[in-house]
PDB file of C-alpha atoms in Angstrom:
ATOM      1  CA  MET I 121     145.697 -45.485-140.550  1.00  0.00           C
ATOM      2  CA  ASN I 122     145.959 -45.444-136.755  1.00  0.00           C
ATOM      3  CA  GLU I 123     144.302 -42.782-134.607  1.00  0.00           C
ATOM      4  CA  GLU I 124     147.613 -41.288-133.440  1.00  0.00           C
ATOM      5  CA  ILE I 125     148.676 -40.398-136.986  1.00  0.00           C
ATOM      6  CA  LEU I 126     145.200 -39.069-137.828  1.00  0.00           C
ATOM      7  CA  ILE I 127     145.244 -36.809-134.767  1.00  0.00           C
ATOM      8  CA  GLN I 128     148.729 -35.567-135.692  1.00  0.00           C
ATOM      9  CA  ILE I 129     147.714 -34.873-139.313  1.00  0.00           C
ATOM     10  CA  SER I 130     144.564 -32.976-138.325  1.00  0.00           C
ATOM     11  CA  SER I 131     146.380 -31.040-135.622  1.00  0.00           C
ATOM     12  CA  GLN I 132     149.250 -30.135-137.936  1.00  0.00           C
ATOM     13  CA  LEU I 133     146.888 -28.951-140.691  1.00  0.00           C
ATOM     14  CA  LYS I 134     144.967 -26.790-138.234  1.00  0.00           C
ATOM     15  CA  GLY I 135     148.155 -25.438-136.633  1.00  0.00           C
ATOM     16  CA  LYS I 136     149.699 -24.501-139.986  1.00  0.00           C
ATOM     17  CA  ARG I 137     146.478 -22.837-141.166  1.00  0.00           C
ATOM     18  CA  LYS I 138     146.116 -20.837-137.938  1.00  0.00           C
ATOM     19  CA  SER I 139     149.800 -19.818-137.849  1.00  0.00           C
ATOM     20  CA  GLN I 140     149.401 -18.354-141.354  1.00  0.00           C
ATOM     21  CA  GLY I 141     146.214 -16.512-140.353  1.00  0.00           C
ATOM     22  CA  ILE I 142     144.153 -18.349-142.975  1.00  0.00           C
ATOM     23  CA  THR I 143     140.445 -18.842-142.262  1.00  0.00           C
ATOM     24  CA  LEU I 144     138.607 -22.084-142.928  1.00  0.00           C
ATOM     25  CA  GLN I 145     136.797 -20.400-145.829  1.00  0.00           C
ATOM     26  CA  GLU I 146     140.018 -19.105-147.390  1.00  0.00           C
ATOM     27  CA  LEU I 147     141.590 -22.564-147.277  1.00  0.00           C
ATOM     28  CA  ALA I 148     138.398 -24.115-148.635  1.00  0.00           C
ATOM     29  CA  ASN I 149     138.489 -21.693-151.586  1.00  0.00           C
ATOM     30  CA  ARG I 150     142.168 -22.417-152.279  1.00  0.00           C
ATOM     31  CA  ALA I 151     141.747 -26.194-152.041  1.00  0.00           C
ATOM     32  CA  GLN I 152     138.361 -26.208-153.797  1.00  0.00           C
ATOM     33  CA  VAL I 153     136.676 -28.195-151.031  1.00  0.00           C
ATOM     34  CA  SER I 154     133.961 -27.250-148.569  1.00  0.00           C
ATOM     35  CA  LYS I 155     134.618 -25.322-145.386  1.00  0.00           C
ATOM     36  CA  ALA I 156     132.684 -28.044-143.508  1.00  0.00           C
ATOM     37  CA  LEU I 157     135.027 -30.756-144.805  1.00  0.00           C
ATOM     38  CA  ILE I 158     138.112 -28.892-143.587  1.00  0.00           C
ATOM     39  CA  SER I 159     136.494 -28.361-140.178  1.00  0.00           C
ATOM     40  CA  GLN I 160     135.685 -32.072-139.937  1.00  0.00           C
ATOM     41  CA  ILE I 161     139.254 -33.029-140.896  1.00  0.00           C
ATOM     42  CA  GLU I 162     140.802 -30.568-138.418  1.00  0.00           C
ATOM     43  CA  ASN I 163     138.570 -31.857-135.608  1.00  0.00           C
ATOM     44  CA  ASN I 164     139.161 -35.569-136.307  1.00  0.00           C
ATOM     45  CA  ARG I 165     135.613 -36.158-137.473  1.00  0.00           C
ATOM     46  CA  THR I 166     136.564 -37.483-140.922  1.00  0.00           C
ATOM     47  CA  ILE I 167     139.567 -38.978-142.671  1.00  0.00           C
ATOM     48  CA  PRO I 168     140.662 -37.058-145.783  1.00  0.00           C
ATOM     49  CA  SER I 169     141.366 -38.901-149.007  1.00  0.00           C
ATOM     50  CA  LEU I 170     145.010 -38.783-150.073  1.00  0.00           C
ATOM     51  CA  LEU I 171     144.143 -36.395-152.909  1.00  0.00           C
ATOM     52  CA  VAL I 172     142.311 -33.996-150.557  1.00  0.00           C
ATOM     53  CA  LEU I 173     145.138 -34.164-147.978  1.00  0.00           C
ATOM     54  CA  ILE I 174     147.794 -33.369-150.576  1.00  0.00           C
ATOM     55  CA  ASN I 175     145.643 -30.538-151.976  1.00  0.00           C
ATOM     56  CA  LEU I 176     145.226 -29.028-148.489  1.00  0.00           C
ATOM     57  CA  ILE I 177     148.954 -29.225-147.751  1.00  0.00           C
ATOM     58  CA  ARG I 178     149.803 -27.589-151.077  1.00  0.00           C
ATOM     59  CA  SER I 179     147.101 -24.942-150.574  1.00  0.00           C
ATOM     60  CA  LEU I 180     148.879 -23.982-147.357  1.00  0.00           C
ATOM     61  CA  GLY I 181     152.125 -23.556-149.334  1.00  0.00           C
ATOM     62  CA  ILE I 182     153.855 -26.357-147.417  1.00  0.00           C
ATOM     63  CA  ASP I 183     156.299 -28.779-149.009  1.00  0.00           C
ATOM     64  CA  LEU I 184     154.871 -32.327-148.783  1.00  0.00           C
ATOM     65  CA  ASN I 185     158.205 -33.758-147.589  1.00  0.00           C
ATOM     66  CA  VAL I 186     158.451 -31.191-144.785  1.00  0.00           C
ATOM     67  CA  PHE I 187     154.854 -31.837-143.671  1.00  0.00           C
ATOM     68  CA  PHE I 188     155.347 -35.590-143.412  1.00  0.00           C
ATOM     69  CA  GLU I 189     158.856 -35.317-141.911  1.00  0.00           C
ATOM     70  CA  GLU I 190     157.397 -33.320-139.016  1.00  0.00           C
ATOM     71  CA  LEU I 191     154.854 -36.102-138.431  1.00  0.00           C
ATOM     72  CA  VAL I 192     157.551 -38.783-138.331  1.00  0.00           C
ATOM     73  CA  GLN I 193     159.802 -36.768-136.004  1.00  0.00           C
ATOM     74  CA  GLY I 194     156.983 -36.294-133.494  1.00  0.00           C
ATOM     75  CA  SER I 195     155.905 -39.920-133.375  1.00  0.00           C
ATOM     76  CA  GLY I 196     158.441 -41.393-130.906  1.00  0.00           C
ATOM     77  CA  ASN I 197     159.435 -45.059-130.759  1.00  0.00           C
ATOM     78  CA  GLY I 198     156.201 -46.534-129.381  1.00  0.00           C
ATOM     79  CA  LYS I 199     157.363 -47.529-125.908  1.00  0.00           C
ATOM     80  CA  LEU I 200     159.029 -44.310-124.782  1.00  0.00           C
ATOM     81  CA  SER I 201     158.287 -40.697-125.697  1.00  0.00           C
ATOM     82  CA  VAL I 202     160.029 -37.629-124.346  1.00  0.00           C
ATOM     83  CA  ARG I 203     158.603 -34.283-125.427  1.00  0.00           C
ATOM     84  CA  ARG I 204     160.110 -30.971-124.380  1.00  0.00           C
ATOM     85  CA  LYS I 205     157.689 -28.147-123.679  1.00  0.00           C
ATOM     86  CA  GLU I 206     159.012 -26.252-126.710  1.00  0.00           C
ATOM     87  CA  GLU I 207     157.785 -29.166-128.864  1.00  0.00           C
ATOM     88  CA  TYR I 208     154.181 -29.012-127.643  1.00  0.00           C
ATOM     89  CA  GLN I 209     151.906 -28.255-130.570  1.00  0.00           C
ATOM     90  CA  THR I 210     149.799 -25.115-130.065  1.00  0.00           C
ATOM     91  CA  PHE I 211     146.252 -24.939-131.414  1.00  0.00           C
ATOM     92  CA  TYR I 212     143.028 -22.993-130.894  1.00  0.00           C
ATOM     93  CA  GLN I 213     139.334 -23.664-131.293  1.00  0.00           C
ATOM     94  CA  GLU I 214     137.468 -21.351-133.661  1.00  0.00           C
ATOM     95  CA  ASP I 215     134.946 -20.179-131.062  1.00  0.00           C
ATOM     96  CA  ALA I 216     137.412 -19.860-128.149  1.00  0.00           C
ATOM     97  CA  PRO I 217     140.345 -17.648-129.240  1.00  0.00           C
ATOM     98  CA  HIS I 218     141.239 -16.812-125.612  1.00  0.00           C
ATOM     99  CA  ILE I 219     141.961 -20.448-124.782  1.00  0.00           C
ATOM    100  CA  THR I 220     145.377 -21.682-125.905  1.00  0.00           C
ATOM    101  CA  TYR I 221     145.720 -25.463-126.206  1.00  0.00           C
ATOM    102  CA  ARG I 222     149.100 -27.222-126.237  1.00  0.00           C
ATOM    103  CA  ARG I 223     149.125 -30.853-127.316  1.00  0.00           C
ATOM    104  CA  ILE I 224     151.588 -32.636-125.037  1.00  0.00           C
ATOM    105  CA  LEU I 225     151.382 -36.176-126.358  1.00  0.00           C
ATOM    106  CA  THR I 226     149.261 -38.365-128.593  1.00  0.00           C
ATOM    107  CA  LYS I 227     149.747 -42.118-128.289  1.00  0.00           C
ATOM    108  CA  THR I 228     147.928 -45.221-129.409  1.00  0.00           C
ATOM    109  CA  ILE I 229     147.822 -47.794-126.639  1.00  0.00           C
ATOM    110  CA  SER I 230     145.724 -50.539-128.103  1.00  0.00           C
ATOM    111  CA  PRO I 231     142.797 -50.368-128.185  1.00  0.00           C
ATOM    112  CA  LEU I 232     142.846 -46.651-127.234  1.00  0.00           C
ATOM    113  CA  ALA I 233     144.400 -43.514-128.649  1.00  0.00           C
ATOM    114  CA  VAL I 234     145.202 -41.023-125.888  1.00  0.00           C
ATOM    115  CA  ASP I 235     145.743 -37.299-126.432  1.00  0.00           C
ATOM    116  CA  PHE I 236     147.242 -35.108-123.657  1.00  0.00           C
ATOM    117  CA  VAL I 237     146.555 -31.363-123.952  1.00  0.00           C
ATOM    118  CA  LEU I 238     147.279 -28.308-121.791  1.00  0.00           C
ATOM    119  CA  ALA I 239     144.613 -25.597-122.009  1.00  0.00           C
ATOM    120  CA  GLU I 240     145.503 -22.077-120.904  1.00  0.00           C
ATOM    121  CA  VAL I 241     142.288 -20.153-120.245  1.00  0.00           C
ATOM    122  CA  LYS I 242     142.560 -16.379-120.066  1.00  0.00           C
ATOM    123  CA  PRO I 243     140.562 -14.346-117.503  1.00  0.00           C
ATOM    124  CA  GLN I 244     136.881 -13.937-118.452  1.00  0.00           C
ATOM    125  CA  ALA I 245     137.354 -16.271-121.456  1.00  0.00           C
ATOM    126  CA  GLN I 246     134.552 -18.585-122.522  1.00  0.00           C
ATOM    127  CA  GLN I 247     133.501 -20.873-125.335  1.00  0.00           C
ATOM    128  CA  ASN I 248     130.452 -19.400-127.033  1.00  0.00           C
ATOM    129  CA  THR I 249     129.088 -22.686-128.329  1.00  0.00           C
ATOM    130  CA  ALA I 250     129.128 -26.192-126.913  1.00  0.00           C
ATOM    131  CA  THR I 251     131.427 -28.689-128.629  1.00  0.00           C
ATOM    132  CA  THR I 252     131.623 -32.463-128.760  1.00  0.00           C
ATOM    133  CA  SER I 253     134.427 -34.953-129.293  1.00  0.00           C
ATOM    134  CA  ASP I 254     134.641 -38.635-130.095  1.00  0.00           C
ATOM    135  CA  ALA I 255     136.462 -39.303-126.829  1.00  0.00           C
ATOM    136  CA  TYR I 256     136.034 -39.641-123.118  1.00  0.00           C
ATOM    137  CA  GLU I 257     137.586 -36.568-121.522  1.00  0.00           C
ATOM    138  CA  PHE I 258     139.438 -36.085-118.255  1.00  0.00           C
ATOM    139  CA  ASN I 259     139.971 -32.467-117.122  1.00  0.00           C
ATOM    140  CA  TYR I 260     142.297 -31.606-114.222  1.00  0.00           C
ATOM    141  CA  VAL I 261     142.641 -28.013-113.000  1.00  0.00           C
ATOM    142  CA  ILE I 262     146.333 -27.310-112.441  1.00  0.00           C
ATOM    143  CA  LYS I 263     145.885 -23.602-111.661  1.00  0.00           C
ATOM    144  CA  GLY I 264     142.955 -21.239-111.199  1.00  0.00           C
ATOM    145  CA  GLU I 265     139.242 -21.956-111.622  1.00  0.00           C
ATOM    146  CA  VAL I 266     137.024 -22.990-114.520  1.00  0.00           C
ATOM    147  CA  GLU I 267     133.332 -23.538-115.004  1.00  0.00           C
ATOM    148  CA  CYS I 268     132.402 -26.547-117.149  1.00  0.00           C
ATOM    149  CA  ILE I 269     128.934 -27.058-118.576  1.00  0.00           C
ATOM    150  CA  ILE I 270     128.367 -30.691-119.546  1.00  0.00           C
ATOM    151  CA  GLY I 271     124.946 -31.144-121.115  1.00  0.00           C
ATOM    152  CA  GLU I 272     122.624 -29.346-118.699  1.00  0.00           C
ATOM    153  CA  GLU I 273     124.923 -29.602-115.651  1.00  0.00           C
ATOM    154  CA  THR I 274     127.291 -26.834-114.520  1.00  0.00           C
ATOM    155  CA  HIS I 275     130.409 -27.717-112.527  1.00  0.00           C
ATOM    156  CA  ALA I 276     132.678 -25.144-110.870  1.00  0.00           C
ATOM    157  CA  LEU I 277     136.198 -26.553-110.619  1.00  0.00           C
ATOM    158  CA  LYS I 278     139.102 -25.184-108.615  1.00  0.00           C
ATOM    159  CA  GLU I 279     142.793 -26.020-108.521  1.00  0.00           C
ATOM    160  CA  GLY I 280     143.212 -29.754-107.908  1.00  0.00           C
ATOM    161  CA  ASP I 281     139.635 -30.655-108.967  1.00  0.00           C
ATOM    162  CA  SER I 282     139.019 -33.008-111.864  1.00  0.00           C
ATOM    163  CA  LEU I 283     136.173 -34.042-114.135  1.00  0.00           C
ATOM    164  CA  PHE I 284     135.706 -37.144-116.322  1.00  0.00           C
ATOM    165  CA  PHE I 285     132.888 -37.299-118.893  1.00  0.00           C
ATOM    166  CA  ASP I 286     131.754 -38.619-122.246  1.00  0.00           C
ATOM    167  CA  GLY I 287     132.858 -36.006-124.811  1.00  0.00           C
ATOM    168  CA  ARG I 288     129.934 -36.878-127.082  1.00  0.00           C
ATOM    169  CA  VAL I 289     127.777 -34.870-124.652  1.00  0.00           C
ATOM    170  CA  PRO I 290     127.834 -31.175-125.718  1.00  0.00           C
ATOM    171  CA  HIS I 291     130.130 -29.222-123.396  1.00  0.00           C
ATOM    172  CA  LYS I 292     131.857 -25.876-122.986  1.00  0.00           C
ATOM    173  CA  SER I 293     134.006 -24.134-120.409  1.00  0.00           C
ATOM    174  CA  SER I 294     134.817 -20.664-119.171  1.00  0.00           C
ATOM    175  CA  ASN I 295     137.014 -18.793-116.715  1.00  0.00           C
ATOM    176  CA  GLN I 296     134.829 -16.374-114.769  1.00  0.00           C
ATOM    177  CA  THR I 297     137.762 -15.029-112.711  1.00  0.00           C
ATOM    178  CA  ASN I 298     140.378 -12.333-113.285  1.00  0.00           C
ATOM    179  CA  GLU I 299     143.264 -14.845-113.130  1.00  0.00           C
ATOM    180  CA  ASP I 300     144.646 -17.232-115.756  1.00  0.00           C
ATOM    181  CA  SER I 301     143.626 -20.879-115.450  1.00  0.00           C
ATOM    182  CA  LEU I 302     145.528 -23.944-116.611  1.00  0.00           C
ATOM    183  CA  LEU I 303     143.982 -27.357-117.273  1.00  0.00           C
ATOM    184  CA  LEU I 304     145.346 -30.732-118.231  1.00  0.00           C
ATOM    185  CA  ILE I 305     142.881 -32.416-120.612  1.00  0.00           C
ATOM    186  CA  VAL I 306     143.277 -36.085-121.513  1.00  0.00           C
ATOM    187  CA  TYR I 307     141.190 -37.434-124.408  1.00  0.00           C
ATOM    188  CA  PHE I 308     140.623 -41.192-124.507  1.00  0.00           C
ATOM    189  CA  PHE I 309     139.606 -42.154-128.055  1.00  0.00           C
ATOM    190  CA  THR I 310     138.041 -45.561-128.436  1.00  0.00           C
ATOM    191  CA  GLU I 311     139.175 -47.816-131.257  1.00  0.00           C
ATOM    192  CA  LYS I 312     136.008 -47.090-133.254  1.00  0.00           C
ATOM    193  CA  MET I 313     136.365 -43.343-133.817  1.00  0.00           C
TER     194      MET I 313
END
């Protein structure tokens, strides 16, 4: 299974769960799997077996045909993809509810999978715990200011500034101002995720 489809599946599962207000633990109980497994699936850290995937989809009360139709519709033709802003997929991280992420585009361009995300960071919002990803990350500040902590280094970024780093290094961000901030984040996943 290619990385683009895996990212879409994990993102769609997480988006559907969050839109229904279901916690990781509630879904784990319904699907009779561990909370940790669901978290790993939603964050692209593991590939679910077909049986687990179907069980999760059913536990969310979603028709299997509808779930997979939405994946196919969002995939584009490979060489050209046009996505309207209404089609961007909204998601949140568990420890950062005041940061709204909108997935713009996920594409596999051999040997990389690339994921484009807009992050809206509310005033005084911050991630409480550092996260990691299996990607190199490029952050560009479109509007406002953000503070990024990468490992032990702190970087204050303003509108027009950018940052590129290895996402395997623990990192977190915050908006210490009283104004909204907007970032473009591009994740570059290597072939061996």
